[in-house]
Amino acid sequence: MSDKLQKFRNVEHPIPEQYYAWQVFGSGLENIGKDGKPVLLPLREPHDNEILLRIDALGICLSDIKIVNLGGNHPRLRGRNLAEEPIVLGHECAVTVVKAGSQWEDRFKKGDRFIVQADIYYKGIGYAFGYLIPGGMQQYTYLDEKALAGDDGCYLLPVRPTTGYSASALAEPWACVEMSYRLEDRIYPEADNPWYITTSPDPQILKDFPNAKVLSPNQFPTEGETSKDIIIQVSDGKEIEAWLKYLAPYGTMYVLDSVDEMPDAYISVDVGSVHYEYKRIIGGGKTLKEIKEKNVRSDLLPGGIALFIGAGGPMGQMHVQRALEKTDGPMKVVVTDLDSGRLEHLRVRSAELLKKRPVELITVCTKDFPDASSLNKHLESLTPNGYTDVVLLAPVPALVTQAVDFSAPCGFVNLFAGLGIGTVANVSLKKICEGVKIIGCSGSRISDLSHVLQSIENGSRDTNRSVAAIGGLFSAHEGLKAVKEAQFPGKIVIYPQILDLPLISLEKIPEILPEVGQYLSKDGTWTQQAEEKLLERYLPWND
């Protein structure tokens, strides 16, 4: 390691009197910064209740674009007047402590490294790093007790000194992926007084839940009353549609078969509430015990056949990478996307992974088929009995229907795409009664971020494989535009301490930055060695 890089790690470099920040003054890319450039701000000493952090690497997220589009109308900004109180985007970042205020100097030392859990809550109020708390699209930032002593404790997770900057920064989006396979959904009623919707109560259920509220299918409760546990006896699915509005957030509806053969009926489901409110509809038997047994799985089936729909983008490629490198993962992975270029990128970048275990990767460009029917027939031909796992990366209601239809009995459907609350899709009743489990989730927890960071540092997860382009701080505006227009199939990583490095795709690095390009992996992915050479060459101070 060069002296320059060692000094960078130890924060032994010159600390400027001013720093650059891409402040957001309103909606639209034209309101990011001033005249297309970041704003120069004074770098002050941290207050007694603050720590000063250097931003080392930042991943640009599609969630940043939602703020660009909505400005102060974004729900997390609570109507803030950005023209008067600008914010700074960026929640996927690696940081290093520069200095701690007097209240924190015993706990945080210069050179300590961290990643940030973005969902910050303090005294029951959400602030969020990169939203109400200035984020990583700048050279330096300050954090106070909201992040350092919040409702969940400290929202900074320590990083080893030897861990790469981009690798640790990308733990945040990877944590969102990981959370979708780490959910502990309720698959058996927890309350002692669940609602039981039936015309002929099962004596065993009444014995197990003597305080159950027994209601007939047409005996609806008071408007606005909800339950987290609804057990419902169904025959044609209309009962489910009628009672779903009484299911509380984080609630589960247990669908008991009442006939030997369920009809090929479809029910209308608010799939946005599955994604954002964690509502679940599970079936798979005539008893609660059978339903529990059918829905216990929450991760990809070992040796299964997995389908990833619309997975050519950054988050989709993370899901696919996870499936390919999982030691007990599926034996066949099928990936669809509209863009053949993104699928080719995925094939090339997966070459080394495919050598590590016997797994077949099949990519399907949906534009190559004249109609939906021929596409569906092709996808059905790739597995004789349906897909054990289906992950949806495109927020299209019709694709939700398709995802469930493609599932094998006891299949696992992960609605990862952000389907807004109120988005309705038709879902096969028969599939639910075959034990197909439909889940959705948003964001991540500290435990998920910690899990991913641990996997990075023990070598089992290479988050750098997600990188598609890099740039310096001045190129972050162009990076936002590129994410908005989906120009790259992977993540854009910004190095804020390097100012004027242009936005460069990894494919062009060997040509534009040959001294860096020689350290890319065999299949052209970003590496810690390439990052170190970049920093040694382009950090703006001398050894």
Coordinates of C-alpha atoms in Angstrom, one line a residue:
M1 CA 0.0 0.0 0.0
S2 CA 1.3 3.5 -0.9
D3 CA 1.9 6.2 1.7
K4 CA -0.8 8.2 0.0
L5 CA -3.4 5.5 0.5
Q6 CA -2.3 4.8 4.0
K7 CA -2.6 8.5 4.9
F8 CA -6.0 8.6 3.4
R9 CA -7.1 5.6 5.5
N10 CA -5.7 7.3 8.6
V11 CA -7.1 10.8 7.7
E12 CA -3.6 12.2 7.8
H13 CA -4.3 14.3 4.6
P14 CA -5.0 18.0 4.5
I15 CA -8.5 18.9 5.7
P16 CA -10.0 21.7 3.6
E17 CA -11.7 24.8 4.9
Q18 CA -14.6 24.3 2.4
Y19 CA -16.2 21.2 0.8
Y20 CA -18.5 20.5 -2.1
A21 CA -22.0 19.3 -1.7
W22 CA -24.8 18.5 -4.3
Q23 CA -27.6 20.2 -2.4
V24 CA -31.2 19.7 -3.6
F25 CA -33.2 22.9 -3.9
G26 CA -36.4 21.5 -5.5
S27 CA -37.7 18.8 -7.9
G28 CA -36.0 18.1 -11.2
L29 CA -32.3 17.6 -12.0
E30 CA -32.0 21.3 -12.7
N31 CA -32.5 21.9 -9.0
I32 CA -29.6 19.7 -7.9
G33 CA -26.7 22.0 -7.1
K34 CA -26.4 25.5 -8.7
D35 CA -25.9 25.9 -12.4
G36 CA -25.1 22.2 -12.7
K37 CA -22.4 22.3 -10.1
P38 CA -22.1 21.3 -6.5
V39 CA -22.3 24.1 -3.8
L40 CA -19.2 25.0 -1.9
L41 CA -19.9 25.0 1.9
P42 CA -17.7 25.9 4.9
L43 CA -16.3 22.9 6.8
R44 CA -16.7 23.8 10.4
E45 CA -15.7 22.0 13.6
P46 CA -18.3 19.5 14.8
H47 CA -20.5 20.6 17.6
D48 CA -20.2 18.9 20.9
N49 CA -23.1 16.5 20.0
E50 CA -21.8 15.7 16.5
I51 CA -19.1 13.8 14.6
L52 CA -17.6 14.9 11.3
L53 CA -17.4 12.2 8.7
R54 CA -15.6 12.0 5.4
I55 CA -17.6 10.4 2.5
D56 CA -15.3 7.8 0.9
A57 CA -17.7 6.1 -1.6
L58 CA -21.3 6.5 -2.6
G59 CA -23.7 4.4 -4.6
I60 CA -26.4 6.2 -6.5
C61 CA -29.9 4.6 -5.9
L62 CA -33.1 4.7 -7.8
S63 CA -34.7 6.0 -4.6
D64 CA -32.6 9.2 -5.0
I65 CA -34.5 9.7 -8.3
K66 CA -37.8 9.6 -6.5
I67 CA -36.6 12.7 -4.5
V68 CA -35.4 14.3 -7.7
N69 CA -38.9 13.8 -9.2
L70 CA -40.9 14.8 -6.1
G71 CA -38.7 17.3 -4.3
G72 CA -40.2 18.4 -1.0
N73 CA -43.4 16.4 -1.8
H74 CA -41.5 13.1 -1.2
P75 CA -43.2 11.4 1.8
R76 CA -40.0 11.2 3.8
L77 CA -39.4 14.9 3.4
R78 CA -42.7 15.8 4.9
G79 CA -43.3 18.9 2.7
R80 CA -40.0 20.5 3.4
N81 CA -39.3 23.8 1.6
L82 CA -36.1 22.7 -0.2
A83 CA -35.5 26.2 -1.7
E84 CA -34.9 27.4 1.9
E85 CA -33.7 24.2 3.5
P86 CA -31.9 22.1 0.9
I87 CA -31.0 18.5 1.5
V88 CA -28.2 16.3 0.2
L89 CA -29.0 12.9 -1.4
G90 CA -27.1 9.7 -1.0
H91 CA -27.7 6.9 1.5
E92 CA -25.5 4.1 0.2
C93 CA -22.1 5.2 1.5
A94 CA -18.9 4.4 3.3
V95 CA -17.6 7.0 5.7
T96 CA -14.6 7.7 7.9
V97 CA -14.5 9.7 11.1
V98 CA -12.5 12.9 10.8
K99 CA -13.3 14.4 14.3
A100 CA -15.7 13.8 17.1
G101 CA -17.4 16.4 19.3
S102 CA -16.8 16.3 23.1
Q103 CA -19.8 14.1 23.7
W104 CA -18.5 11.4 21.4
E105 CA -14.7 11.7 21.5
D106 CA -14.4 8.6 23.7
R107 CA -16.4 6.5 21.3
F108 CA -15.4 7.7 17.8
K109 CA -11.8 8.1 16.8
K110 CA -10.2 9.7 13.8
G111 CA -9.9 7.0 11.1
D112 CA -12.7 4.8 12.3
R113 CA -14.7 3.5 9.4
F114 CA -18.4 2.8 9.1
I115 CA -21.4 2.3 6.8
V116 CA -24.7 4.0 7.5
Q117 CA -28.1 2.3 8.1
A118 CA -30.2 4.8 6.3
D119 CA -33.6 4.3 8.1
I120 CA -32.9 6.4 11.2
Y121 CA -35.6 6.8 13.9
Y122 CA -35.2 9.2 16.8
K123 CA -37.9 9.4 19.5
G124 CA -40.3 7.7 17.2
I125 CA -39.8 10.0 14.2
G126 CA -38.2 8.9 11.0
Y127 CA -35.4 11.1 9.6
A128 CA -33.4 8.9 7.2
F129 CA -29.9 9.5 6.0
G130 CA -29.9 11.1 2.6
Y131 CA -33.3 12.5 3.2
L132 CA -33.8 14.8 6.2
I133 CA -30.3 14.1 7.4
P134 CA -27.7 15.3 4.7
G135 CA -26.4 12.2 2.9
G136 CA -23.3 11.1 1.0
M137 CA -23.5 13.2 -2.2
Q138 CA -20.9 15.5 -0.8
Q139 CA -17.3 15.3 0.6
Y140 CA -18.1 15.6 4.3
T141 CA -21.2 15.3 6.5
Y142 CA -22.2 15.6 10.2
L143 CA -24.2 13.3 12.4
D144 CA -25.6 13.9 15.8
E145 CA -27.6 11.9 18.4
K146 CA -30.4 11.1 15.9
A147 CA -28.0 8.7 14.2
L148 CA -25.6 8.0 17.0
A149 CA -28.1 7.3 19.8
G150 CA -31.4 6.7 18.0
D151 CA -34.3 4.4 18.8
D152 CA -32.3 1.4 17.6
G153 CA -29.0 2.6 19.1
C154 CA -26.2 3.7 16.8
Y155 CA -27.0 3.6 13.1
L156 CA -23.3 3.4 12.1
L157 CA -21.9 -0.1 11.6
P158 CA -18.1 -0.5 12.0
V159 CA -16.1 -1.6 9.0
R160 CA -12.7 -3.2 9.1
P161 CA -9.7 -0.9 8.0
T162 CA -8.9 -3.3 5.1
T163 CA -12.4 -3.6 3.6
G164 CA -12.9 -1.8 0.3
Y165 CA -14.8 1.5 0.2
S166 CA -17.1 0.7 -2.7
A167 CA -17.7 -2.9 -1.5
S168 CA -18.8 -1.6 1.9
A169 CA -20.9 1.3 0.5
L170 CA -22.9 -1.2 -1.6
A171 CA -23.8 -3.2 1.5
E172 CA -26.8 -1.0 1.8
P173 CA -28.6 -1.9 -1.4
W174 CA -27.5 -5.5 -1.0
A175 CA -29.1 -5.4 2.5
C176 CA -32.4 -4.6 0.8
V177 CA -32.0 -7.7 -1.4
E178 CA -30.9 -9.8 1.5
M179 CA -33.9 -8.8 3.7
S180 CA -36.3 -10.1 1.2
Y181 CA -34.9 -13.6 1.9
R182 CA -34.5 -13.2 5.6
L183 CA -38.1 -12.2 6.6
E184 CA -39.7 -14.2 9.4
D185 CA -43.3 -13.9 8.3
R186 CA -46.0 -15.1 10.6
I187 CA -47.2 -18.5 9.3
Y188 CA -49.3 -19.4 12.3
P189 CA -51.7 -17.2 14.2
E190 CA -50.0 -15.5 17.2
A191 CA -53.0 -13.7 18.8
D192 CA -55.2 -15.7 21.0
N193 CA -58.3 -14.1 19.5
P194 CA -57.9 -14.3 15.7
W195 CA -60.9 -13.7 13.5
Y196 CA -62.3 -16.9 12.1
I197 CA -64.5 -16.5 9.0
T198 CA -66.6 -19.6 8.4
T199 CA -70.0 -21.0 8.2
S200 CA -69.0 -24.3 9.8
P201 CA -66.3 -23.8 12.5
D202 CA -63.6 -26.5 12.9
P203 CA -63.7 -27.8 16.5
Q204 CA -59.9 -28.1 16.5
I205 CA -59.4 -24.4 15.7
L206 CA -62.0 -23.5 18.4
K207 CA -60.0 -25.7 20.8
D208 CA -56.7 -24.1 19.9
F209 CA -58.1 -20.6 19.9
P210 CA -61.0 -20.5 22.4
N211 CA -61.1 -16.7 22.2
A212 CA -61.4 -16.6 18.4
K213 CA -63.9 -14.1 17.0
V214 CA -66.1 -16.3 14.8
L215 CA -67.9 -14.5 12.0
S216 CA -69.9 -15.6 9.0
P217 CA -68.6 -14.6 5.6
N218 CA -71.2 -11.8 5.4
Q219 CA -70.9 -10.7 9.0
F220 CA -68.5 -7.8 8.5
P221 CA -67.0 -5.8 11.5
T222 CA -67.2 -2.1 12.0
E223 CA -65.7 0.0 9.3
G224 CA -62.0 0.6 10.1
E225 CA -61.7 -2.3 12.5
T226 CA -58.9 -4.7 11.5
S227 CA -57.1 -7.8 12.7
K228 CA -53.5 -9.1 12.3
D229 CA -54.8 -12.7 12.1
I230 CA -57.7 -13.7 9.9
I231 CA -58.5 -17.4 9.4
I232 CA -60.9 -17.8 6.5
Q233 CA -62.7 -20.8 5.0
V234 CA -63.0 -20.3 1.2
S235 CA -64.8 -21.9 -1.7
D236 CA -64.5 -19.5 -4.6
G237 CA -62.2 -16.7 -3.4
K238 CA -64.9 -14.0 -3.1
E239 CA -64.6 -14.3 0.6
I240 CA -60.9 -13.3 0.4
E241 CA -61.6 -10.2 -1.6
A242 CA -64.3 -9.1 0.8
W243 CA -62.2 -9.5 3.9
L244 CA -58.8 -8.3 2.8
K245 CA -59.6 -4.7 3.7
Y246 CA -60.0 -5.8 7.3
L247 CA -56.4 -7.3 7.4
A248 CA -54.1 -5.0 9.3
P249 CA -50.6 -4.1 8.2
Y250 CA -48.1 -6.9 9.0
G251 CA -51.2 -9.1 9.2
T252 CA -51.7 -12.6 7.8
M253 CA -54.8 -14.2 6.2
Y254 CA -54.8 -18.0 6.5
V255 CA -56.8 -19.5 3.6
L256 CA -58.3 -22.9 4.5
D257 CA -59.5 -25.1 1.7
S258 CA -63.1 -26.1 1.9
V259 CA -63.3 -28.1 -1.3
D260 CA -61.3 -30.9 -2.7
E261 CA -60.4 -29.1 -6.0
M262 CA -60.1 -25.3 -6.0
P263 CA -61.5 -23.6 -9.1
D264 CA -59.1 -21.8 -11.5
A265 CA -60.4 -18.5 -10.1
Y266 CA -58.5 -15.2 -9.7
I267 CA -58.9 -12.8 -6.8
S268 CA -58.1 -9.1 -6.8
V269 CA -55.3 -8.4 -4.3
D270 CA -53.7 -5.0 -3.4
V271 CA -50.2 -6.2 -4.1
G272 CA -48.8 -2.8 -2.9
S273 CA -50.0 -3.7 0.6
V274 CA -48.0 -6.9 0.3
H275 CA -44.9 -5.0 -0.6
Y276 CA -45.1 -1.9 1.7
E277 CA -47.5 -3.1 4.5
Y278 CA -46.2 -6.7 4.7
K279 CA -49.7 -8.2 4.4
R280 CA -49.7 -11.9 3.6
I281 CA -52.3 -14.3 2.2
I282 CA -51.2 -17.9 2.7
G283 CA -52.8 -21.3 2.1
G284 CA -51.9 -24.9 1.3
G285 CA -54.2 -27.1 3.3
K286 CA -57.4 -27.7 5.2
T287 CA -55.8 -27.0 8.6
L288 CA -53.6 -24.3 10.1
K289 CA -50.9 -26.9 10.7
E290 CA -50.8 -27.9 7.0
I291 CA -50.6 -24.2 6.0
K292 CA -47.7 -23.7 8.4
E293 CA -45.8 -26.6 6.9
K294 CA -46.3 -25.4 3.3
N295 CA -45.2 -21.8 4.0
V296 CA -42.2 -22.3 6.2
R297 CA -39.6 -21.5 3.5
S298 CA -38.4 -17.9 2.9
D299 CA -35.3 -18.4 0.7
L300 CA -34.6 -19.9 -2.6
L301 CA -35.1 -23.7 -2.7
P302 CA -31.8 -25.6 -2.8
G303 CA -31.6 -27.4 -6.2
G304 CA -34.7 -25.6 -7.4
I305 CA -35.5 -23.7 -10.6
A306 CA -35.7 -19.9 -10.1
L307 CA -37.2 -17.3 -12.4
F308 CA -36.2 -13.6 -12.2
I309 CA -38.6 -11.4 -14.1
G310 CA -37.3 -8.0 -15.4
A311 CA -34.0 -8.5 -13.7
G312 CA -31.6 -6.7 -16.0
G313 CA -31.3 -3.6 -13.8
P314 CA -28.9 -3.1 -10.8
M315 CA -31.1 -4.7 -8.2
G316 CA -32.2 -7.5 -10.4
Q317 CA -28.6 -8.4 -11.2
M318 CA -27.9 -8.5 -7.4
H319 CA -30.7 -11.0 -7.0
V320 CA -29.3 -13.1 -9.8
Q321 CA -25.8 -12.9 -8.5
R322 CA -27.0 -14.0 -5.1
A323 CA -28.8 -17.0 -6.6
L324 CA -25.7 -18.0 -8.6
E325 CA -23.2 -17.8 -5.8
K326 CA -25.4 -19.3 -3.1
T327 CA -23.8 -22.6 -2.2
D328 CA -27.2 -24.3 -1.7
G329 CA -28.9 -22.3 -4.4
P330 CA -31.0 -23.3 -7.4
M331 CA -29.7 -25.6 -10.1
K332 CA -31.2 -23.5 -12.8
V333 CA -31.6 -19.7 -13.0
V334 CA -33.8 -18.1 -15.7
V335 CA -33.6 -14.3 -16.2
T336 CA -35.9 -12.2 -18.3
D337 CA -35.6 -8.6 -19.4
L338 CA -36.6 -6.3 -22.2
D339 CA -33.0 -5.2 -22.9
S340 CA -30.7 -7.8 -24.6
G341 CA -27.6 -5.6 -23.7
R342 CA -28.3 -5.9 -20.0
L343 CA -28.7 -9.7 -20.3
E344 CA -25.4 -9.9 -22.2
H345 CA -23.8 -7.8 -19.4
L346 CA -25.2 -10.3 -16.9
R347 CA -23.9 -13.3 -18.9
V348 CA -20.4 -11.9 -19.2
R349 CA -20.2 -10.8 -15.5
S350 CA -21.4 -14.2 -14.3
A351 CA -18.8 -16.2 -16.2
E352 CA -16.5 -16.7 -13.1
L353 CA -19.4 -17.4 -10.8
L354 CA -20.7 -20.2 -13.0
K355 CA -17.4 -22.0 -12.7
K356 CA -17.8 -22.3 -8.9
R357 CA -20.8 -24.6 -8.7
P358 CA -23.1 -26.5 -11.1
V359 CA -25.8 -24.0 -12.0
E360 CA -27.3 -23.3 -15.4
L361 CA -28.0 -19.6 -16.3
I362 CA -30.6 -19.0 -19.0
T363 CA -31.4 -15.4 -20.2
V364 CA -34.6 -14.6 -22.1
C365 CA -35.0 -11.3 -23.9
T366 CA -38.7 -10.7 -24.0
K367 CA -38.5 -8.5 -27.1
D368 CA -37.5 -11.6 -29.1
F369 CA -41.0 -13.0 -28.8
P370 CA -44.0 -11.8 -31.0
D371 CA -46.5 -11.9 -28.2
A372 CA -47.0 -12.7 -24.5
S373 CA -48.4 -16.2 -25.3
S374 CA -45.3 -17.3 -27.1
L375 CA -43.1 -15.9 -24.4
N376 CA -45.1 -17.7 -21.7
K377 CA -44.9 -21.0 -23.6
H378 CA -41.1 -20.7 -23.8
L379 CA -40.8 -19.9 -20.1
E380 CA -43.0 -22.9 -19.3
S381 CA -40.9 -25.2 -21.5
L382 CA -37.9 -24.5 -19.3
T383 CA -39.3 -26.3 -16.3
P384 CA -41.7 -29.2 -16.3
N385 CA -43.6 -28.5 -13.1
G386 CA -43.3 -24.8 -12.6
Y387 CA -40.7 -22.6 -10.9
T388 CA -39.9 -23.2 -7.3
D389 CA -39.0 -19.5 -6.9
V390 CA -40.1 -16.4 -8.8
V391 CA -38.7 -13.0 -8.1
L392 CA -40.4 -9.9 -9.7
L393 CA -38.2 -6.9 -10.4
A394 CA -40.7 -4.9 -12.6
P395 CA -43.6 -3.0 -10.9
V396 CA -46.2 -4.2 -13.4
P397 CA -49.5 -5.7 -12.0
A398 CA -49.9 -8.1 -15.0
L399 CA -46.5 -9.5 -14.2
V400 CA -47.6 -10.3 -10.6
T401 CA -50.3 -12.5 -12.1
Q402 CA -47.7 -14.1 -14.3
A403 CA -45.2 -14.6 -11.5
V404 CA -47.8 -16.5 -9.4
D405 CA -49.1 -18.5 -12.4
F406 CA -45.5 -19.7 -13.2
S407 CA -45.0 -21.0 -9.6
A408 CA -44.8 -24.7 -8.7
P409 CA -46.8 -25.9 -5.7
C410 CA -45.3 -24.6 -2.5
G411 CA -43.5 -22.0 -4.6
F412 CA -42.0 -18.8 -3.3
V413 CA -42.9 -15.5 -5.0
N414 CA -40.9 -12.4 -4.1
L415 CA -42.5 -9.2 -5.2
F416 CA -39.4 -7.1 -4.8
A417 CA -40.4 -4.3 -7.2
G418 CA -42.0 -1.3 -5.6
L419 CA -45.7 -1.7 -6.3
G420 CA -47.5 1.2 -4.7
I421 CA -50.2 0.7 -2.1
G422 CA -53.5 0.5 -4.0
T423 CA -52.0 -1.4 -6.9
V424 CA -54.3 -4.3 -7.7
A425 CA -53.3 -7.5 -9.4
N426 CA -55.2 -10.7 -10.1
V427 CA -53.8 -13.6 -8.2
S428 CA -54.6 -17.3 -8.7
L429 CA -56.7 -18.7 -5.9
K430 CA -55.6 -22.2 -6.9
K431 CA -52.0 -21.3 -6.5
I432 CA -52.5 -19.9 -3.0
C433 CA -54.3 -23.1 -2.0
E434 CA -51.3 -25.1 -3.4
G435 CA -49.1 -23.3 -0.9
V436 CA -47.6 -20.6 -3.2
K437 CA -46.3 -18.0 -0.8
I438 CA -46.3 -14.4 -1.9
I439 CA -44.1 -11.9 -0.1
G440 CA -42.9 -8.3 -0.5
C441 CA -40.8 -5.9 1.6
S442 CA -39.2 -2.5 1.5
G443 CA -35.9 -1.3 2.8
S444 CA -33.7 -3.2 5.2
R445 CA -33.0 -3.5 8.9
I446 CA -29.7 -3.1 10.8
S447 CA -29.5 -6.9 11.1
D448 CA -29.7 -7.2 7.3
L449 CA -27.0 -4.6 6.8
S450 CA -24.8 -6.3 9.4
H451 CA -25.3 -9.7 7.8
V452 CA -24.2 -8.4 4.3
L453 CA -21.2 -6.5 5.8
Q454 CA -20.1 -9.7 7.5
S455 CA -20.5 -11.7 4.2
I456 CA -18.4 -9.0 2.4
E457 CA -15.6 -9.2 5.1
N458 CA -15.5 -13.0 5.2
G459 CA -15.3 -13.2 1.4
S460 CA -18.6 -14.9 0.7
R461 CA -20.2 -11.9 -1.0
D462 CA -18.5 -9.7 -3.6
T463 CA -20.7 -6.5 -3.8
N464 CA -18.2 -5.0 -6.2
R465 CA -19.7 -7.2 -8.9
S466 CA -22.7 -4.8 -8.9
V467 CA -20.6 -1.9 -10.0
A468 CA -21.2 -0.7 -13.6
A469 CA -19.6 2.7 -13.6
I470 CA -17.5 5.0 -11.4
G471 CA -16.9 8.7 -11.2
G472 CA -15.7 11.6 -9.1
L473 CA -18.0 14.0 -7.2
F474 CA -18.5 16.4 -10.0
S475 CA -19.9 13.6 -12.2
A476 CA -22.6 12.8 -9.6
H477 CA -25.2 15.0 -11.4
E478 CA -24.5 13.0 -14.6
G479 CA -24.8 9.9 -12.6
L480 CA -28.3 10.8 -11.3
K481 CA -29.3 11.4 -14.9
A482 CA -27.9 8.1 -15.9
V483 CA -29.8 6.3 -13.2
K484 CA -33.0 8.1 -14.1
E485 CA -32.6 7.0 -17.7
A486 CA -31.4 3.5 -16.8
Q487 CA -28.2 3.8 -18.8
F488 CA -26.2 1.2 -16.9
P489 CA -27.1 -2.3 -15.9
G490 CA -25.4 -2.0 -12.5
K491 CA -24.6 0.5 -9.8
I492 CA -22.8 3.8 -10.2
V493 CA -20.2 4.4 -7.5
I494 CA -19.0 8.0 -6.8
Y495 CA -15.8 8.8 -5.1
P496 CA -16.4 12.2 -3.5
Q497 CA -12.8 12.9 -2.5
I498 CA -11.9 12.7 -6.2
L499 CA -13.6 15.8 -7.8
D500 CA -13.3 15.9 -11.6
L501 CA -13.1 12.2 -12.6
P502 CA -15.7 11.8 -15.4
L503 CA -18.4 9.1 -15.2
I504 CA -16.8 6.0 -16.8
S505 CA -18.4 2.6 -17.5
L506 CA -16.3 -0.3 -16.4
E507 CA -16.0 -1.5 -20.0
K508 CA -14.2 1.7 -20.9
I509 CA -11.8 1.8 -17.9
P510 CA -9.0 -0.3 -19.6
E511 CA -9.0 2.3 -22.4
I512 CA -9.4 5.5 -20.4
L513 CA -7.7 4.5 -17.2
P514 CA -5.3 1.6 -18.2
E515 CA -3.3 1.8 -14.9
V516 CA -6.6 1.0 -13.1
G517 CA -8.1 -1.3 -15.8
Q518 CA -5.4 -3.9 -15.4
Y519 CA -6.7 -4.6 -11.9
L520 CA -10.3 -5.4 -12.9
S521 CA -11.3 -9.1 -12.5
K522 CA -11.1 -11.6 -15.3
D523 CA -14.8 -11.0 -16.2
G524 CA -14.4 -7.2 -16.0
T525 CA -15.8 -6.5 -12.6
W526 CA -14.6 -3.8 -10.2
T527 CA -12.1 -4.9 -7.5
Q528 CA -10.6 -3.5 -4.4
Q529 CA -7.2 -3.5 -6.1
A530 CA -8.6 -1.4 -8.9
E531 CA -10.1 1.0 -6.3
E532 CA -6.8 1.4 -4.5
K533 CA -5.0 2.2 -7.8
L534 CA -7.8 4.8 -8.6
L535 CA -7.4 6.4 -5.2
E536 CA -3.6 6.4 -5.4
R537 CA -3.7 8.1 -8.8
Y538 CA -6.5 10.6 -8.4
L539 CA -6.8 11.7 -4.8
P540 CA -6.0 15.4 -5.0
W541 CA -3.1 15.6 -2.6
N542 CA 0.5 14.5 -2.7
D543 CA 2.1 11.7 -0.8

